[in-house]
Short mmCIF file of C-alpha atoms in Angstrom, two decimals:
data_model
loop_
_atom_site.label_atom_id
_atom_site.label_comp_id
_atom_site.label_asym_id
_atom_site.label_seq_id
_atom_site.Cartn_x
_atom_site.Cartn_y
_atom_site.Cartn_z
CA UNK A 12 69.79 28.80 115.97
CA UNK A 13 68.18 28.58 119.56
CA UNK A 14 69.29 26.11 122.23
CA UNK A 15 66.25 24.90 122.58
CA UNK A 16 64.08 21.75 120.80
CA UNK A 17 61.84 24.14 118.92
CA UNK A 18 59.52 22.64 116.34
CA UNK A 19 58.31 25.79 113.61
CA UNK A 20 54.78 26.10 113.81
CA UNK A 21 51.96 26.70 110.85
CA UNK A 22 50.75 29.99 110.76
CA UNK A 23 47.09 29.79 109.95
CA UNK A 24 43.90 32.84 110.58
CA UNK A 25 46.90 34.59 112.34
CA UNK A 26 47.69 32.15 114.67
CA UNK A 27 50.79 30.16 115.14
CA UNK A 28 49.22 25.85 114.85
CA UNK A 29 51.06 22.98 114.79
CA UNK A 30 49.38 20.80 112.11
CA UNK A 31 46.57 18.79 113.18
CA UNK A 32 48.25 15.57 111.66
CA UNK A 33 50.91 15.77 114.13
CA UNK A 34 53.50 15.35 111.66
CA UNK A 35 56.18 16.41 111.53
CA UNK A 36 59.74 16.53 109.49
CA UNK A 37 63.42 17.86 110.47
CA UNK A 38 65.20 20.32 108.57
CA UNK A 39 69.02 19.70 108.94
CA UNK A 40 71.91 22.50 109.35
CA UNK A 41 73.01 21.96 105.79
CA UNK A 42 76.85 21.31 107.18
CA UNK A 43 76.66 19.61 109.48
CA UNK A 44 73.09 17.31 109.13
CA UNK A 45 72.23 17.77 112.96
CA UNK A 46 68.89 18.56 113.10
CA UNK A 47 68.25 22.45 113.07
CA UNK A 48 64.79 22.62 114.26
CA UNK A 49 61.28 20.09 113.31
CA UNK A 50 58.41 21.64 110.73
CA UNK A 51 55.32 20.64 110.45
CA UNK A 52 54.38 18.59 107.57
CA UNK A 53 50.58 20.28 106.73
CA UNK A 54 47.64 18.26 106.19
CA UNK A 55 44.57 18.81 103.76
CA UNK A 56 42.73 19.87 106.62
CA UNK A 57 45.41 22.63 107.36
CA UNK A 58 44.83 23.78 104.07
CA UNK A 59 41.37 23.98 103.74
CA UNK A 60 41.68 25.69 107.29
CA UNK A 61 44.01 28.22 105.86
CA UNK A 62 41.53 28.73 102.52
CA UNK A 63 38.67 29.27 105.33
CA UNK A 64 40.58 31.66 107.40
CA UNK A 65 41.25 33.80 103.76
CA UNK A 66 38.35 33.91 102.16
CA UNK A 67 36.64 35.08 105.52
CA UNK A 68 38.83 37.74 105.48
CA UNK A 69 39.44 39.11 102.27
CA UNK A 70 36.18 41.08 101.66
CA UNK A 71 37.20 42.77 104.79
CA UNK A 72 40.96 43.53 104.03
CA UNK A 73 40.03 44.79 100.00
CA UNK A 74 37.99 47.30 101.87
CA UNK A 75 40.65 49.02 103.51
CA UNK A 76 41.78 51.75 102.00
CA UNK A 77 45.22 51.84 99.67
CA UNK A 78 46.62 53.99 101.44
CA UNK A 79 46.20 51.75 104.45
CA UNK A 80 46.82 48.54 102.75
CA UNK A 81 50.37 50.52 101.89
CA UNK A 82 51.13 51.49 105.40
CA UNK A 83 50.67 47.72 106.41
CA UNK A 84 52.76 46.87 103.89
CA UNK A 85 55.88 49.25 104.45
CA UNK A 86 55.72 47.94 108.18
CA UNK A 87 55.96 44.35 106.91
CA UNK A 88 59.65 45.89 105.28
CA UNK A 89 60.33 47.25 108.33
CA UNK A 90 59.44 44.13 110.88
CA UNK A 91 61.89 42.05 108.46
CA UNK A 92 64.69 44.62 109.06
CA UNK A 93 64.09 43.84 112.72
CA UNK A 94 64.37 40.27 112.26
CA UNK A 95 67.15 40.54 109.62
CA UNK A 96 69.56 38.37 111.53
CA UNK A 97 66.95 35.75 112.22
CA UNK A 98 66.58 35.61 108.26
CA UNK A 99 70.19 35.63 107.76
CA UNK A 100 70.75 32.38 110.33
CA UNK A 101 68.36 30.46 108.45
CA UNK A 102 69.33 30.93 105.09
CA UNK A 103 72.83 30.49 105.95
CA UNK A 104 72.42 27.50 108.53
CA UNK A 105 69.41 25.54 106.48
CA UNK A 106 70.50 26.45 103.05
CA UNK A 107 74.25 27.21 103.20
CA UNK A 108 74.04 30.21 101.73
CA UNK A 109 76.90 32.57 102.44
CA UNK A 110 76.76 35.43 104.45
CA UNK A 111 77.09 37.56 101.11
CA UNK A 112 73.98 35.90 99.83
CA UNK A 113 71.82 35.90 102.84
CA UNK A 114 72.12 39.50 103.64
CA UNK A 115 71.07 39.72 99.87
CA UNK A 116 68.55 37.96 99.65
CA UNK A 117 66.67 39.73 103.05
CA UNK A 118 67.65 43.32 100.73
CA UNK A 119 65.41 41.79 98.60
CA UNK A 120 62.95 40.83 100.85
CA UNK A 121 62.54 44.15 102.38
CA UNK A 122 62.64 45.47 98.68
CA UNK A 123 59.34 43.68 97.93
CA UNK A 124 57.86 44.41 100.47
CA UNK A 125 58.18 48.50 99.87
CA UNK A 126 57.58 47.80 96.55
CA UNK A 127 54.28 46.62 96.46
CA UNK A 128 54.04 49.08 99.58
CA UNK A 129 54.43 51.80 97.04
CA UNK A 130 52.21 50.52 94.04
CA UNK A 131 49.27 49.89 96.62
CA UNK A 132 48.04 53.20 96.26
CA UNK A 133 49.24 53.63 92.78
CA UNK A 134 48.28 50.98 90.62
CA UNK A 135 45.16 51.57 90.16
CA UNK A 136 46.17 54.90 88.37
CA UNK A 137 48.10 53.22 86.35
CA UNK A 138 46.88 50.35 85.14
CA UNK A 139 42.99 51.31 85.73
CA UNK A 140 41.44 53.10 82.42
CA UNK A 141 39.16 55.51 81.30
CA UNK A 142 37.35 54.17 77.78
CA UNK A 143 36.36 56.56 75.23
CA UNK A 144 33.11 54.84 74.51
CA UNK A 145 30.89 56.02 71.66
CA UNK A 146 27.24 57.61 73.53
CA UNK A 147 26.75 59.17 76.44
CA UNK A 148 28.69 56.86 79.40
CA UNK A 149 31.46 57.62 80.88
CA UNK A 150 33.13 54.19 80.45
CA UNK A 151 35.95 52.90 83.06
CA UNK A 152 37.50 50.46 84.28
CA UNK A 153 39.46 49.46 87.92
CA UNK A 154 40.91 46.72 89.17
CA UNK A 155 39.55 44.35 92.01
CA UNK A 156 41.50 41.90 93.74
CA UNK A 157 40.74 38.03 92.95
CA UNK A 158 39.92 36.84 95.95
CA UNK A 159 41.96 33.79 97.61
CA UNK A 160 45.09 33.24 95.97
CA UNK A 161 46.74 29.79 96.76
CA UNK A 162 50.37 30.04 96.43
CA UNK A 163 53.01 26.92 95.81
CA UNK A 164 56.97 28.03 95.95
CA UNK A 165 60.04 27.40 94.34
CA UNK A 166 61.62 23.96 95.41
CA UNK A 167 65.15 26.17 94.60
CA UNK A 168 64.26 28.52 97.53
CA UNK A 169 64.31 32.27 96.56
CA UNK A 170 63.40 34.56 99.01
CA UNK A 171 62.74 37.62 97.25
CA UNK A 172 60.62 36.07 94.83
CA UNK A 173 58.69 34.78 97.78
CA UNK A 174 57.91 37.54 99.43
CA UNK A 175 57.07 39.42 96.16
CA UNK A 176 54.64 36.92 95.23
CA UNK A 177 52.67 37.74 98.46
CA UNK A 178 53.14 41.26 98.80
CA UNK A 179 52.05 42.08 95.15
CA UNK A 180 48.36 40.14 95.64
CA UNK A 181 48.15 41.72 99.30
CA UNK A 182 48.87 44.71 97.91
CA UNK A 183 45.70 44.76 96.21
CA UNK A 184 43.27 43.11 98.83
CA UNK A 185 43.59 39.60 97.75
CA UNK A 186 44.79 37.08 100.87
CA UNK A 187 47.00 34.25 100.61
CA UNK A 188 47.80 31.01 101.64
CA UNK A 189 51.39 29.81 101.06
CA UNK A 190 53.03 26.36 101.19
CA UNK A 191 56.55 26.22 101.67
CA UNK A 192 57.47 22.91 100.38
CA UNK A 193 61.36 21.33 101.34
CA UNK A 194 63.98 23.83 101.03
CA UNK A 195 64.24 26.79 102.76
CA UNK A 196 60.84 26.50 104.20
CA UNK A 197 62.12 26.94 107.90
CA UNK A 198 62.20 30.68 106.72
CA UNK A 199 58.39 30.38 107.66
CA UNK A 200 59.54 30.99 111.67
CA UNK A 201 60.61 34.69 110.83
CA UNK A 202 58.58 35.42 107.91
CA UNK A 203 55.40 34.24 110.12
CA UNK A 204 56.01 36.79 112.86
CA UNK A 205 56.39 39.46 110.21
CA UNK A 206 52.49 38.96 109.56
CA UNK A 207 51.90 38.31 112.48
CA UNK A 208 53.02 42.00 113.60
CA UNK A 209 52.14 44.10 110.92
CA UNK A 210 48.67 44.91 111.70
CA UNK A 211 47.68 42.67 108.95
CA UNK A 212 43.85 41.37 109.79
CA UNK A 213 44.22 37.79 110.93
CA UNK A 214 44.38 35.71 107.91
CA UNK A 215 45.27 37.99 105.04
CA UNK A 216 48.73 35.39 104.78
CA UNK A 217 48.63 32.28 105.70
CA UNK A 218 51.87 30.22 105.43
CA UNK A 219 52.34 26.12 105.50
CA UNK A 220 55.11 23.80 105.41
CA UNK A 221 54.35 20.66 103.65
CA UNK A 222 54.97 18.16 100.99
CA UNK A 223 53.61 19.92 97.26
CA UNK A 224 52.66 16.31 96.08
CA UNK A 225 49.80 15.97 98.93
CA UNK A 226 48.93 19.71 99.03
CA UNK A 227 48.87 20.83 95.32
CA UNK A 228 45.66 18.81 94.58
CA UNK A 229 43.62 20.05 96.96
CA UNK A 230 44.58 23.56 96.29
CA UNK A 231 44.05 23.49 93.12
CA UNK A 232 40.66 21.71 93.28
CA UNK A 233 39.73 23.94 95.71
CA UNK A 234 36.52 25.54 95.27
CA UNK A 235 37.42 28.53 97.60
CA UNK A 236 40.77 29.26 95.78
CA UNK A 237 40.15 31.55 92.58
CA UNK A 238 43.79 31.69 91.56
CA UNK A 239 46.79 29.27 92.29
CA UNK A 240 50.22 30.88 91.32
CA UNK A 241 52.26 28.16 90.63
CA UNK A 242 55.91 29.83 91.48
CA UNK A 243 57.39 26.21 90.11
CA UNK A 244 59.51 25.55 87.27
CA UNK A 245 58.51 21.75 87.22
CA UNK A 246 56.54 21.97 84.54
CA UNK A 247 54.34 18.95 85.10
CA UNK A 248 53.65 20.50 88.49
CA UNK A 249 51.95 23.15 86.06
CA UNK A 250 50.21 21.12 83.79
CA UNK A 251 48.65 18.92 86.56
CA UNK A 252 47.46 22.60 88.06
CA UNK A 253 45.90 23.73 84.95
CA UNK A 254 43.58 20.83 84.49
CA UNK A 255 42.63 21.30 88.10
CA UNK A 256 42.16 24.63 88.56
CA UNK A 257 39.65 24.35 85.32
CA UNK A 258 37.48 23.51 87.57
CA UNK A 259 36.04 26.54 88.94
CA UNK A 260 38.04 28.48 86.17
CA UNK A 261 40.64 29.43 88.63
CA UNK A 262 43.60 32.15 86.97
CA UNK A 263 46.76 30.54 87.25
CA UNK A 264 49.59 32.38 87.12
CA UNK A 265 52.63 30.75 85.96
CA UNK A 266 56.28 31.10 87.21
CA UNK A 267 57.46 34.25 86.95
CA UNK A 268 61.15 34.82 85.84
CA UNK A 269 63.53 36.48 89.11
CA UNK A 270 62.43 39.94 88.01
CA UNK A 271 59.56 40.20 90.55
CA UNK A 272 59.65 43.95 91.28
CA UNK A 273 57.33 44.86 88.25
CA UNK A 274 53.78 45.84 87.29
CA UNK A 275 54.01 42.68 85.11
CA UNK A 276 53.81 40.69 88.63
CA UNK A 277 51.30 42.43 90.05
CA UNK A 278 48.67 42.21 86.99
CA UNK A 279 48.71 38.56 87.58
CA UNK A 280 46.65 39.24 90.55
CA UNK A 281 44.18 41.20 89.40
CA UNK A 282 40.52 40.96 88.33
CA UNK A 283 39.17 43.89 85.70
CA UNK A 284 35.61 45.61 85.77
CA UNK A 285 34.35 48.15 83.41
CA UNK A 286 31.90 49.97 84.25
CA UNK A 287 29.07 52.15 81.60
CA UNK A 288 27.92 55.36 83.98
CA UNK A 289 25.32 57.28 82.45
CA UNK A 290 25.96 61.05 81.35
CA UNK A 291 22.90 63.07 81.28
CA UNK A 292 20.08 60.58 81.87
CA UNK B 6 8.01 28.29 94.42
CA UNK B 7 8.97 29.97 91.28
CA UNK B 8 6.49 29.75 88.44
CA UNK B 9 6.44 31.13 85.10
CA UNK B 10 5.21 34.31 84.83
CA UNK B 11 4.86 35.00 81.07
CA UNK B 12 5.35 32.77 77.81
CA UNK B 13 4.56 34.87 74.63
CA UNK B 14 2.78 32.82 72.35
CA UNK B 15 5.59 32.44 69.48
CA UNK B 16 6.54 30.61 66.38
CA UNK B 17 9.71 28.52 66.60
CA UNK B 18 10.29 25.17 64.26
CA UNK B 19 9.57 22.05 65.55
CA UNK B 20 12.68 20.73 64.82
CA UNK B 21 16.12 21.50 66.55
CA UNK B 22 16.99 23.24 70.01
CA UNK B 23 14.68 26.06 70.28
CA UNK B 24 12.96 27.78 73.54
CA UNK B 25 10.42 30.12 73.59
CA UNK B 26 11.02 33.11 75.56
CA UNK B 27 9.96 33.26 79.27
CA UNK B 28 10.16 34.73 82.44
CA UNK B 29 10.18 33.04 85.49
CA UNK B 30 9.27 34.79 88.80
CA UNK B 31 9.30 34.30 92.73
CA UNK B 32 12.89 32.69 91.95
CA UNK B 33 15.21 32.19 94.97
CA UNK B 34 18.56 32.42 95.20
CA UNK B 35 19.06 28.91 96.02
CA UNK B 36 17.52 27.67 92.49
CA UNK B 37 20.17 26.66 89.95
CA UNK B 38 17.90 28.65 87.40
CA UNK B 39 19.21 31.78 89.00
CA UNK B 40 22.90 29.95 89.79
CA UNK B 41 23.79 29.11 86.47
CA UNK B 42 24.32 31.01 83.16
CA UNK B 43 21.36 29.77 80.81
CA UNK B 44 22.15 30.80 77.26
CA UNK B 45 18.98 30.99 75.89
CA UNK B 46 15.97 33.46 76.29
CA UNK B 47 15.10 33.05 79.50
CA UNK B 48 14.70 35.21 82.46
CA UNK B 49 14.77 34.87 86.34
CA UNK B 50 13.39 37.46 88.12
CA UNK B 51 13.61 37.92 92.00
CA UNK B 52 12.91 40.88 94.24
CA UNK B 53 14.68 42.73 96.91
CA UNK B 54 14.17 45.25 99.33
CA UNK B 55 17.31 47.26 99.91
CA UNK B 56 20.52 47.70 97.18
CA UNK B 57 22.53 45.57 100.38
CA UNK B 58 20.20 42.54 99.80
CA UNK B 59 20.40 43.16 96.20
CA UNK B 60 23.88 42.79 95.68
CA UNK B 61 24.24 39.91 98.37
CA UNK B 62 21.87 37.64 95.32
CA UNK B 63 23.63 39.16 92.60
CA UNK B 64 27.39 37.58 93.66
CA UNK B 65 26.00 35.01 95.28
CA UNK B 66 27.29 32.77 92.35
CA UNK B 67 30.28 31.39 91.19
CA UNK B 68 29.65 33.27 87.99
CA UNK B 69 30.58 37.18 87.00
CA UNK B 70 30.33 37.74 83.31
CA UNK B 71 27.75 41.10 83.30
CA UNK B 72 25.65 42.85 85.59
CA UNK B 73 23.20 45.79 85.33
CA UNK B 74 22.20 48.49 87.98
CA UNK B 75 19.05 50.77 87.05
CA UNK B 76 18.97 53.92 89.73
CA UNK B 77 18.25 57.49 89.23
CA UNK B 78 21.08 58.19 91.59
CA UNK B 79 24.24 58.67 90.35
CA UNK B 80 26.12 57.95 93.94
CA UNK B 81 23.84 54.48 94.13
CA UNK B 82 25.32 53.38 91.21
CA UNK B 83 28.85 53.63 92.13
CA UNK B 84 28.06 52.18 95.22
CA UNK B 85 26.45 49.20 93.81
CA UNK B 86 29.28 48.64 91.02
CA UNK B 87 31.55 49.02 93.46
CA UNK B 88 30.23 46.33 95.82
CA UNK B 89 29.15 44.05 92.31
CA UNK B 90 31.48 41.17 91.53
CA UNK B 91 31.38 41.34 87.56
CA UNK B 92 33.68 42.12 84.84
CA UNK B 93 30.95 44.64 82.89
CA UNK B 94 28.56 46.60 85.04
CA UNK B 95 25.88 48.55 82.65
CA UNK B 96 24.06 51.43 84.44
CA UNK B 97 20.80 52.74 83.17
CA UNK B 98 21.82 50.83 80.41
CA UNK B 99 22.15 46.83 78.92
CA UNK B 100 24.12 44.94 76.55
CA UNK B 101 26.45 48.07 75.34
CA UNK B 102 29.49 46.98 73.39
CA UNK B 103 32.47 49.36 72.32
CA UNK B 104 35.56 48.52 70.95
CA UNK B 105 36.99 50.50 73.43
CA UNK B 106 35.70 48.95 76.64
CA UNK B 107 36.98 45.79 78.06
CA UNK B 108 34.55 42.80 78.31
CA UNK B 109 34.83 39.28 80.47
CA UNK B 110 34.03 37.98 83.48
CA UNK B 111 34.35 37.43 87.37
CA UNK B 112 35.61 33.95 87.83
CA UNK B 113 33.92 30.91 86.09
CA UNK B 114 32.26 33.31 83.74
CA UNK B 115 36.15 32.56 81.72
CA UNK B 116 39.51 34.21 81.68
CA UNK B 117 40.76 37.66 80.02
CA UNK B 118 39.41 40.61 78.52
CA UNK B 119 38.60 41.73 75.10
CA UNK B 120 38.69 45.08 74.31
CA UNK B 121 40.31 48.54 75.29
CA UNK B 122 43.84 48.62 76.57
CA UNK B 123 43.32 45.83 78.89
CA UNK B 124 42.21 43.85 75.50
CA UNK B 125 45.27 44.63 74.64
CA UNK B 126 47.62 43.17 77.29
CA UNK B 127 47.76 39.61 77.00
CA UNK B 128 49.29 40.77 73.48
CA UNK B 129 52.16 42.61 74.84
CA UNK B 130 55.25 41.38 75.68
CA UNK B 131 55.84 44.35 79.05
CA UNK B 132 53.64 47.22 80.10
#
């Protein structure tokens, strides 16, 4: 990619870290095995960095208004469309996907993005109710964000499916931290700098690289963290993150199938209140 | 230091779990009595001196089950509920049920709703 030794960086409260371990691990060019750039390999203490930098946050960001949380959102579509060859070279370099696939898979990057862009100031309407209660309240309920959501991807990178799985809990004031474990997770370089110039509040996304053995356990057991989705299909990945998110009742929401662009998706991360207004009295 | 404020004299057996009713006041937000859900008759009280303060003690708990705003001001009370991290926020009003209306809680207060349409969802295969 760049002719230079360039080791990808963490991106934690907005700013681009290396880990505070010092480790680090290549990432080859998947034809040739020359090493394409280092990553850092995130510590427990990067995480529980990250969880501080998001919960500070998120109060902040779910105040913002939908329509502005939408704007945000649509620019994070466009600031990928400016770095669409960036995307491209990794995926095809790191991953060996073809050029076919790579420009594919940043459509459907850029497709999540304005799709959750869109619902921001929309879902509420839809999925938000008005109860017809018996007595005099007017009865109704709307949907809150969660909180922190702590996100674990795909070993079988997928793109689209990442992106969508941080733009649909954004979308709705929640904020993020993301670990990129093995494959594909030298997409963090671009995808980093997409945040990073969106106008998103410092710390809204948070994105690691690291090994899901040493960084699932303290998510999940994190006390900060009131949902883990678990974008895995190694099921005793989920099992183990059930039993530990039961600790502070954490929602876990399980791997969703590839059809991320859907209402379905972004119910996952959301928290219900009903309300009983008086009428009259 | 919280004390009790009022104990009813009341009959309950002498055998099994029972508690009589009682209200504690002058409770802080740092005692577990007023951190914890205690299913039994038994209420905290503690005062505050603007709705801001008030709702800073009312979240300030890892639990979110119900919560219940009294204000002769209609705009207060959206404010409030707004700003409230529970699943069921009764104004001018407690412990209302309808089929209707969704109830469960803020996060360790337990997952899901019962109730309404969004009762309905975790039944449903799409929306």
């Amino acid at each position: 990619m760049s002719k230079i030794n360039k080791t990808i960086k963490l991106f934690i409260a907005g700013e681009f870290p290396r880990t505070e371990s010092g480790r680090s691990w290549p990432v080859y060019f998947y034809k040739t095995n020359k090493i394409f750039a280092q990553l850092c390999k995130a510590s427990r203490k990067d995480l529980r960095n990250s969880v501080t930098a998001a919960q500070g946050v998120q109060a902040t960001w779910a105040a913002r208004s939908a329509y502005n949380r939408s704007q945000i959102l649509y620019r994070m579509a466009e600031m990928t469309e400016g770095k669409r060859e960036e995307f491209k070279q990794i995926l095809e370099k790191t991953i060996g996907m073809t050029k076919v696939a790579s420009e594919k898979a940043v459509d459907e990057a850029i497709q999540a993005f304005i799709y959750y862009a869109g619902f921001a100031d929309k879902y509420q309407q839809i999925l938000g109710a008005v109860n017809p209660v018996n007595g005099p309240h007017h009865n109704f309920t709307t949907l809150e964000p969660i909180g922190v959501i702590g996100l674990f991807c795909n070993t079988k990178f997928n793109l689209g499916k990442l992106v969508a799985h941080i733009a649909a809990p954004i979308s709705i004031g929640n904020s993020v931290v993301a670990v990129l474990a093995q494959e594909g997770a030298a997409i963090l370089a671009p995808l980093a700098e997409v945040f990073a110039t969106s106008d998103l509040p410092k710390g809204v996304v948070n994105l690691l690289t690291g090994e899901l053995d040493e960084l699932l356990k303290p998510m999940a057991s994190h006390m900060e963290v009131q949902a883990i989705s678990c974008q895995t299909h190694e099921v005793h990945i989920l099992g183990e993150v059930r039993t530990l998110a039961a600790g502070n009742i954490k929602r876990v929401i399980p791997p969703t199938g590839n059809e991320v662009l859907s209402l379905e998706v972004l119910r996952g991360y959301l928290e219900v209140k009903t309300v009983w207004h008086p009428i009259g009295v | 230091m919280a004390s009790i404020l009022s104990r009813p004299p009341q009959n309950i057996p002498n055998s099994g779990y029972f508690q009589k009713p009682c209200f504690f006041n002058r409770v802080s937000s740092a005692f577990t009595l007023s951190r914890v859900e205690i299913f039994g008759p038994v209420l905290t009280i503690s005062t505050f001196r603007t709705p801001q303060e008030a709702i800073l003690k009312a979240n300030d708990t890892a639990y979110g089950l119900a919560a219940g705003i009294w204000s002769e001001k209609g705009a207060k009370i959206h404010q409030v509920a707004t700003a409230l991290k529970a699943g069921v926020i009764w104004a001018n009003t407690y412990n209302k049920f309808d089929p209707t209306s969704p109830f469960g809680g803020y996060g360790e207060s337990g997952f899901g709703r019962e109730g309404g349409r969004h009762g309905l969802f975790p039944y449903l295969e799409t929306i």
